[in-house]
Coordinates of C-alpha atoms in Angstrom, one line a residue:
M1 CA -55.2 -1.1 -100.2
S2 CA -58.4 0.0 -98.3
E3 CA -61.3 -2.4 -97.9
A4 CA -64.5 -2.0 -99.9
P5 CA -67.4 -0.4 -98.2
G6 CA -69.3 -2.8 -95.9
T7 CA -66.3 -5.1 -95.6
V8 CA -66.1 -6.6 -92.1
I9 CA -62.6 -6.2 -90.6
P10 CA -61.5 -9.2 -88.5
R11 CA -61.2 -8.3 -84.8
G12 CA -57.5 -9.2 -84.7
R13 CA -56.6 -6.8 -87.6
S14 CA -58.6 -4.1 -86.0
R15 CA -56.7 -4.4 -82.7
K16 CA -53.4 -4.4 -84.6
R17 CA -54.4 -1.1 -86.3
Q18 CA -55.4 0.4 -83.0
R19 CA -52.1 -0.5 -81.4
R20 CA -50.2 1.0 -84.4
R21 CA -52.1 4.2 -84.2
T22 CA -51.4 4.3 -80.4
V23 CA -47.7 3.8 -81.0
V24 CA -47.6 6.5 -83.7
L25 CA -49.5 8.9 -81.4
V26 CA -47.1 8.2 -78.5
L27 CA -44.1 8.7 -80.7
L28 CA -45.5 12.0 -82.0
V29 CA -46.1 13.2 -78.5
L30 CA -42.6 12.2 -77.4
L31 CA -41.1 14.1 -80.4
V32 CA -43.4 17.1 -80.4
Y33 CA -43.3 17.9 -76.7
P34 CA -39.4 18.1 -76.4
A35 CA -39.2 20.0 -79.7
G36 CA -41.8 22.5 -78.4
T37 CA -40.0 23.0 -75.1
Y38 CA -36.7 23.5 -76.8
V39 CA -38.1 26.1 -79.2
R40 CA -39.5 27.9 -76.1
A41 CA -36.1 27.7 -74.4
L42 CA -34.4 29.2 -77.5
T43 CA -36.8 32.0 -77.7
Y44 CA -37.4 32.8 -74.0
P45 CA -36.9 36.5 -73.3
G46 CA -33.6 37.6 -71.8
D47 CA -30.0 37.4 -72.9
A48 CA -28.4 34.0 -72.8
S49 CA -26.2 32.2 -75.3
L50 CA -27.3 29.2 -77.4
T51 CA -25.1 26.9 -75.2
V52 CA -26.6 28.2 -72.0
R53 CA -30.1 27.9 -73.3
S54 CA -29.5 24.4 -74.5
V55 CA -27.8 23.1 -71.3
D56 CA -30.6 24.6 -69.2
W57 CA -33.2 22.9 -71.4
V58 CA -31.5 19.5 -71.0
R59 CA -31.5 20.0 -67.2
D60 CA -35.2 21.0 -67.3
M61 CA -36.0 17.8 -69.2
G62 CA -34.8 15.8 -66.2
L63 CA -31.3 15.1 -67.5
G64 CA -29.3 17.1 -65.0
G65 CA -27.4 14.0 -63.8
M66 CA -26.2 13.4 -67.3
V67 CA -25.1 17.0 -67.7
N68 CA -23.2 16.8 -64.4
S69 CA -21.5 13.6 -65.6
V70 CA -20.5 15.1 -68.9
E71 CA -19.2 18.3 -67.2
N72 CA -17.1 16.2 -64.7
W73 CA -15.7 14.1 -67.5
W74 CA -14.7 17.1 -69.6
Y75 CA -13.5 19.7 -67.0
T76 CA -11.5 17.2 -64.9
R77 CA -9.7 15.8 -68.0
N78 CA -8.6 19.2 -69.3
P79 CA -6.2 20.6 -66.7
P80 CA -4.6 24.0 -67.3
S81 CA -1.1 24.5 -68.5
S82 CA 1.9 24.9 -66.1
A83 CA 3.3 27.7 -68.4
P84 CA 2.8 31.3 -67.5
P85 CA -0.2 33.0 -69.1
S86 CA 0.2 35.2 -72.2
A87 CA 0.0 39.0 -72.0
A88 CA -3.4 38.8 -73.8
E89 CA -4.8 36.9 -70.8
L90 CA -3.9 39.6 -68.3
P91 CA -5.7 42.8 -67.5
S92 CA -4.6 45.6 -69.8
R93 CA -4.1 48.0 -66.8
A94 CA -2.1 45.5 -64.7
L95 CA 1.1 47.5 -64.9
N96 CA -0.5 50.7 -63.6
R97 CA 0.8 50.3 -60.0
V98 CA -0.5 52.7 -57.4
T99 CA 2.4 54.3 -55.6
S100 CA 0.8 57.0 -53.5
P101 CA -0.7 55.5 -50.3
T102 CA -4.1 56.6 -49.1
A103 CA -6.3 55.6 -46.2
Q104 CA -8.6 53.6 -48.4
R105 CA -6.1 51.9 -50.6
P106 CA -5.9 48.2 -50.1
S107 CA -2.6 46.6 -49.4
D108 CA -1.0 44.9 -52.4
L109 CA -1.6 41.1 -52.4
A110 CA 1.1 38.5 -51.9
P111 CA 2.2 37.4 -55.4
S112 CA 3.0 33.8 -56.5
A113 CA 6.5 32.3 -56.1
H114 CA 7.5 33.7 -59.6
P115 CA 5.3 36.8 -60.0
L116 CA 4.4 38.4 -63.3
P117 CA 4.6 42.2 -63.8
G118 CA 1.6 43.8 -62.0
E119 CA 0.6 40.6 -60.2
G120 CA -1.0 41.5 -56.9
L121 CA -0.6 45.2 -57.4
W122 CA -3.8 47.2 -57.2
V123 CA -4.9 49.4 -60.2
P124 CA -7.2 52.3 -59.2
G125 CA -10.6 52.8 -60.8
V126 CA -12.9 55.7 -60.2
P127 CA -11.3 58.5 -58.1
A128 CA -12.6 58.8 -54.6
P129 CA -13.3 62.0 -52.7
G130 CA -10.1 62.9 -50.8
G131 CA -7.8 60.7 -52.8
G132 CA -7.4 57.1 -53.8
A133 CA -10.1 55.3 -55.7
I134 CA -13.6 53.9 -55.1
D135 CA -12.6 50.6 -56.7
Y136 CA -9.4 48.7 -57.4
T137 CA -8.6 45.7 -59.5
T138 CA -5.7 43.3 -59.8
F139 CA -4.9 39.7 -60.6
L140 CA -3.1 36.8 -59.0
R141 CA -2.2 33.2 -59.7
P142 CA -3.5 30.9 -57.0
D143 CA -2.6 27.5 -58.5
A144 CA 1.1 26.6 -57.8
A145 CA 0.9 23.5 -60.0
H146 CA -0.6 25.4 -63.0
G147 CA 1.1 28.7 -63.6
S148 CA -1.3 29.7 -66.4
V149 CA -4.3 30.0 -64.1
V150 CA -5.2 33.7 -63.5
A151 CA -7.8 35.0 -61.1
G152 CA -9.1 38.6 -61.4
V153 CA -9.8 40.5 -58.2
A154 CA -12.0 43.5 -57.7
W155 CA -12.1 45.6 -54.4
L156 CA -15.0 47.9 -53.7
N157 CA -15.1 50.5 -50.9
Q158 CA -18.6 50.0 -49.4
N159 CA -18.5 53.4 -47.8
L160 CA -18.6 54.8 -51.3
V161 CA -20.8 52.4 -53.2
R162 CA -24.3 50.9 -53.0
T163 CA -25.2 47.4 -54.2
Q164 CA -28.6 46.1 -55.5
L165 CA -29.8 42.7 -56.5
I166 CA -31.7 42.6 -59.8
G167 CA -33.8 39.6 -60.9
G168 CA -33.6 38.1 -64.4
T169 CA -36.4 37.0 -66.7
K170 CA -36.0 33.3 -65.5
E171 CA -34.0 33.5 -62.3
P172 CA -35.8 33.8 -60.0
G173 CA -38.5 35.1 -62.4
G174 CA -41.4 37.5 -61.8
T175 CA -39.3 40.3 -60.2
G176 CA -40.0 42.8 -63.0
Q177 CA -36.8 44.7 -64.0
A178 CA -34.2 42.4 -65.6
R179 CA -31.6 45.0 -66.6
V180 CA -29.7 47.8 -65.0
P181 CA -32.5 50.4 -64.4
A182 CA -32.1 53.7 -66.3
A183 CA -32.0 55.7 -63.1
L184 CA -28.9 53.9 -61.9
R185 CA -26.8 54.1 -65.1
P186 CA -25.3 57.6 -64.6
S187 CA -23.7 56.3 -61.3
L188 CA -23.1 52.7 -62.5
L189 CA -19.7 51.4 -61.3
A190 CA -19.9 47.6 -61.8
T191 CA -22.1 44.6 -62.5
F192 CA -21.5 41.0 -61.7
N193 CA -23.1 37.6 -61.8
S194 CA -25.1 35.9 -59.2
G195 CA -25.3 32.2 -58.2
F196 CA -26.5 28.8 -59.5
R197 CA -30.0 28.3 -60.9
F198 CA -32.4 27.5 -58.1
K199 CA -33.4 24.2 -59.7
D200 CA -29.8 23.1 -59.5
S201 CA -28.9 24.1 -56.0
P202 CA -30.7 24.5 -52.7
G203 CA -30.9 28.1 -51.7
G204 CA -33.3 31.0 -51.6
Y205 CA -34.0 34.5 -53.0
Y206 CA -35.5 37.4 -51.0
A207 CA -36.2 40.9 -52.3
G208 CA -38.7 43.6 -51.8
G209 CA -40.2 41.9 -48.7
R210 CA -40.9 38.7 -50.6
E211 CA -39.3 35.2 -50.7
F212 CA -39.3 34.3 -54.3
V213 CA -37.5 31.1 -53.3
P214 CA -37.5 30.1 -49.6
L215 CA -34.4 31.0 -47.7
Q216 CA -32.6 28.0 -46.0
D217 CA -30.6 27.9 -42.9
G218 CA -26.9 27.1 -43.3
R219 CA -26.6 28.4 -46.8
A220 CA -24.0 31.0 -47.9
S221 CA -25.9 34.3 -48.4
A222 CA -25.1 37.6 -49.9
V223 CA -27.2 39.9 -47.7
I224 CA -27.9 43.5 -48.9
H225 CA -28.8 46.0 -46.2
R226 CA -30.9 49.2 -46.4
D227 CA -27.8 51.3 -46.7
G228 CA -26.7 49.3 -49.8
V229 CA -23.9 47.5 -48.0
V230 CA -23.4 43.8 -48.7
S231 CA -22.5 41.3 -46.0
V232 CA -21.7 37.6 -46.7
A233 CA -23.2 35.3 -44.1
Q234 CA -24.2 31.7 -43.2
W235 CA -27.9 32.1 -43.0
G236 CA -29.3 31.4 -39.5
R237 CA -26.0 31.8 -37.8
D238 CA -24.8 35.2 -39.0
A239 CA -28.0 36.7 -40.4
T240 CA -31.8 36.4 -40.6
V241 CA -34.5 38.6 -42.2
T242 CA -34.8 41.8 -40.3
A243 CA -36.1 45.3 -41.1
D244 CA -32.6 46.2 -42.2
V245 CA -32.4 43.4 -44.8
V246 CA -33.7 44.3 -48.3
A247 CA -32.4 41.4 -50.4
V248 CA -30.7 38.0 -49.9
R249 CA -29.2 35.7 -52.6
Q250 CA -28.2 32.3 -51.4
N251 CA -25.8 29.8 -53.1
L252 CA -24.3 26.6 -51.7
D253 CA -22.3 26.8 -48.4
L254 CA -19.6 29.3 -47.5
V255 CA -16.2 28.6 -49.2
V256 CA -14.3 30.9 -46.9
D257 CA -15.0 31.4 -43.2
D258 CA -13.0 33.2 -40.6
A259 CA -10.4 34.0 -43.3
R260 CA -9.8 30.3 -44.0
P261 CA -11.0 27.9 -46.7
A262 CA -14.0 26.0 -45.4
A263 CA -13.4 22.5 -44.2
G264 CA -14.3 19.8 -46.6
L265 CA -14.0 21.6 -49.9
E266 CA -12.0 18.8 -51.5
Q267 CA -14.4 16.1 -50.4
N268 CA -17.6 18.1 -51.0
P269 CA -19.6 16.0 -48.5
A270 CA -23.3 15.7 -49.2
G271 CA -23.0 18.1 -52.2
H272 CA -22.5 21.2 -50.1
W273 CA -20.7 22.8 -53.0
G274 CA -22.6 21.4 -56.0
S275 CA -22.8 18.0 -57.6
A276 CA -20.4 15.2 -56.7
S277 CA -16.8 15.9 -58.1
N278 CA -17.9 19.4 -59.1
Q279 CA -15.1 20.7 -56.8
F280 CA -12.4 19.1 -59.1
Q281 CA -13.5 20.7 -62.3
Y282 CA -11.1 23.1 -64.0
T283 CA -13.6 25.8 -65.1
W284 CA -14.7 29.4 -64.9
R285 CA -15.6 30.1 -61.2
S286 CA -16.5 33.2 -59.3
G287 CA -17.0 34.2 -55.7
V288 CA -17.8 37.2 -53.5
G289 CA -16.8 38.1 -50.0
V290 CA -15.9 40.8 -47.6
D291 CA -12.6 41.7 -46.0
T292 CA -11.9 42.7 -42.3
A293 CA -12.9 46.3 -43.0
G294 CA -16.2 45.4 -44.7
N295 CA -15.1 46.1 -48.2
L296 CA -16.6 44.0 -51.0
V297 CA -14.2 41.6 -52.9
Y298 CA -15.1 39.7 -56.0
V299 CA -12.8 37.0 -57.4
A300 CA -13.1 35.1 -60.7
G301 CA -11.0 33.2 -63.2
D302 CA -10.9 30.3 -65.7
K303 CA -9.5 26.8 -64.9
L304 CA -10.2 27.2 -61.2
T305 CA -11.1 24.3 -58.9
L306 CA -13.1 25.0 -55.8
T307 CA -9.9 24.9 -53.7
T308 CA -8.0 27.3 -55.9
L309 CA -11.0 29.7 -55.9
A310 CA -11.0 29.6 -52.1
A311 CA -7.3 30.1 -52.0
A312 CA -7.5 33.1 -54.3
M313 CA -10.3 34.6 -52.1
V314 CA -8.2 34.2 -49.0
R315 CA -5.2 35.8 -50.6
A316 CA -7.4 38.6 -51.7
G317 CA -8.3 39.3 -48.0
V318 CA -11.7 37.7 -47.9
V319 CA -12.7 36.8 -44.3
R320 CA -16.1 35.3 -45.3
G321 CA -17.0 34.4 -48.8
M322 CA -19.2 32.3 -51.1
E323 CA -19.0 30.8 -54.5
L324 CA -21.2 32.3 -57.1
D325 CA -21.9 30.9 -60.6
I326 CA -19.4 28.7 -62.6
H327 CA -18.7 27.8 -66.2
S328 CA -18.2 29.8 -69.4
G329 CA -20.9 32.4 -70.0
M330 CA -22.0 32.4 -66.4
V331 CA -19.0 34.4 -64.9
T332 CA -19.2 38.1 -65.5
F333 CA -17.7 41.2 -63.8
N334 CA -17.8 44.4 -65.8
T335 CA -16.7 47.9 -64.6
Y336 CA -18.0 51.3 -65.8
R337 CA -17.1 54.9 -65.5
P338 CA -20.0 56.9 -64.1
G339 CA -21.5 59.1 -66.8
P340 CA -24.8 59.8 -68.6
Q341 CA -25.1 56.4 -70.3
A342 CA -23.0 53.9 -68.3
V343 CA -19.8 54.6 -70.2
A344 CA -16.5 52.7 -70.9
P345 CA -17.5 49.1 -70.0
D346 CA -14.5 46.9 -69.3
K347 CA -14.1 43.3 -68.2
L348 CA -12.2 42.3 -65.1
L349 CA -10.3 39.8 -67.1
P350 CA -10.0 40.2 -70.9
T351 CA -10.8 36.5 -71.4
M352 CA -14.2 36.6 -69.7
P353 CA -16.8 35.4 -72.2
G354 CA -19.7 37.6 -73.1
A355 CA -20.1 41.3 -73.7
A356 CA -18.7 44.0 -71.4
D357 CA -22.0 45.7 -71.4
R358 CA -24.0 42.7 -70.3
Y359 CA -26.9 43.5 -68.0
L360 CA -27.7 46.8 -69.8
K361 CA -30.4 44.8 -71.5
D362 CA -32.7 42.1 -70.1
D363 CA -30.9 39.0 -68.9
Q364 CA -32.2 35.6 -67.9
R365 CA -30.2 35.4 -64.7
D366 CA -30.3 37.6 -61.6
F367 CA -27.2 39.8 -61.0
F368 CA -25.7 42.5 -58.8
V369 CA -25.4 46.2 -59.6
V370 CA -22.9 48.4 -57.8
V371 CA -23.3 52.2 -58.1
V372 CA -21.4 55.2 -56.6
R373 CA -23.3 56.4 -53.6
A374 CA -24.3 60.0 -53.1
S375 CA -24.3 59.4 -49.3
R376 CA -24.5 56.6 -46.7
S377 CA -28.2 57.2 -46.2
V378 CA -30.5 54.2 -45.9
L379 CA -33.5 53.3 -48.0
P380 CA -36.9 54.4 -46.7

């Protein structure tokens, strides 16, 4: 009941009321601010699943350590099966073995101890001038203890393709185009994911003569040159910004160097490959590298640890390679058949989450675009 007009409120009661009002105001702020930021995260432009948006929001609220702990608890306690994978988990074209040798055809990969039909045998993609194909795909099983683990492999002839780095609406932000440009779609061959969020991993992003995120020495780097060729380097040792470099995407440290897994992968000292114990997680992982001839090689699969990812990359012929993004929804490699509207999208592995035409509309994360080149000319 309110006091009558003119009633003098004792000083003690007045202070109590003020404290209650302050507490209510603080509670409202504590509730309204997170709710507002979460709504913004859910409605932010660019394609991303509800799970990805929610996890990113939790990290942005300063709870990244909690997310890492939950991920470590979940992924390390759900190992893959030792039984062979089902047919539905294997690429549908895996049995289309290439039998006619060509100069550009990669050598078939060493299979596991008990190979499945099509394992390690290259399947041709878009025909190349003079025979063979511009791209090839296959699969292998890099985990001897868990026979169900499948890694998809894509091989791209860099004499016949060009690669570009496209920024997303959030990562790194402010780059403009966040989808495959319309001008590139008639010659589109493949799209694939980039690396970790920059808030979650030291590393830089360079494009168009601008450092959106500062480049750091020692970091694994996908370096795109003016002729559209990608090299994978340890920044500061193997590459620096020169007139020939048009884009750089950094992520963690090299996982393959000199055709061998990098030392320390199982220990992950000082978080060189993500948060502590990240290397033990059985999860979706992806990586990119180059072989001895300079061809581009992408590797990805579910239930991979960091060591089995590196092992798969080495078996695929990678001499220098880096891990890209990890976890469901983050790992994407889609192929296309050049045509008027980027036709016949197909996933590298049928179990890859997400749509096969991802990156044809605005996406929140940066990504790579591979197109069939008209010539080996360089950008002006």
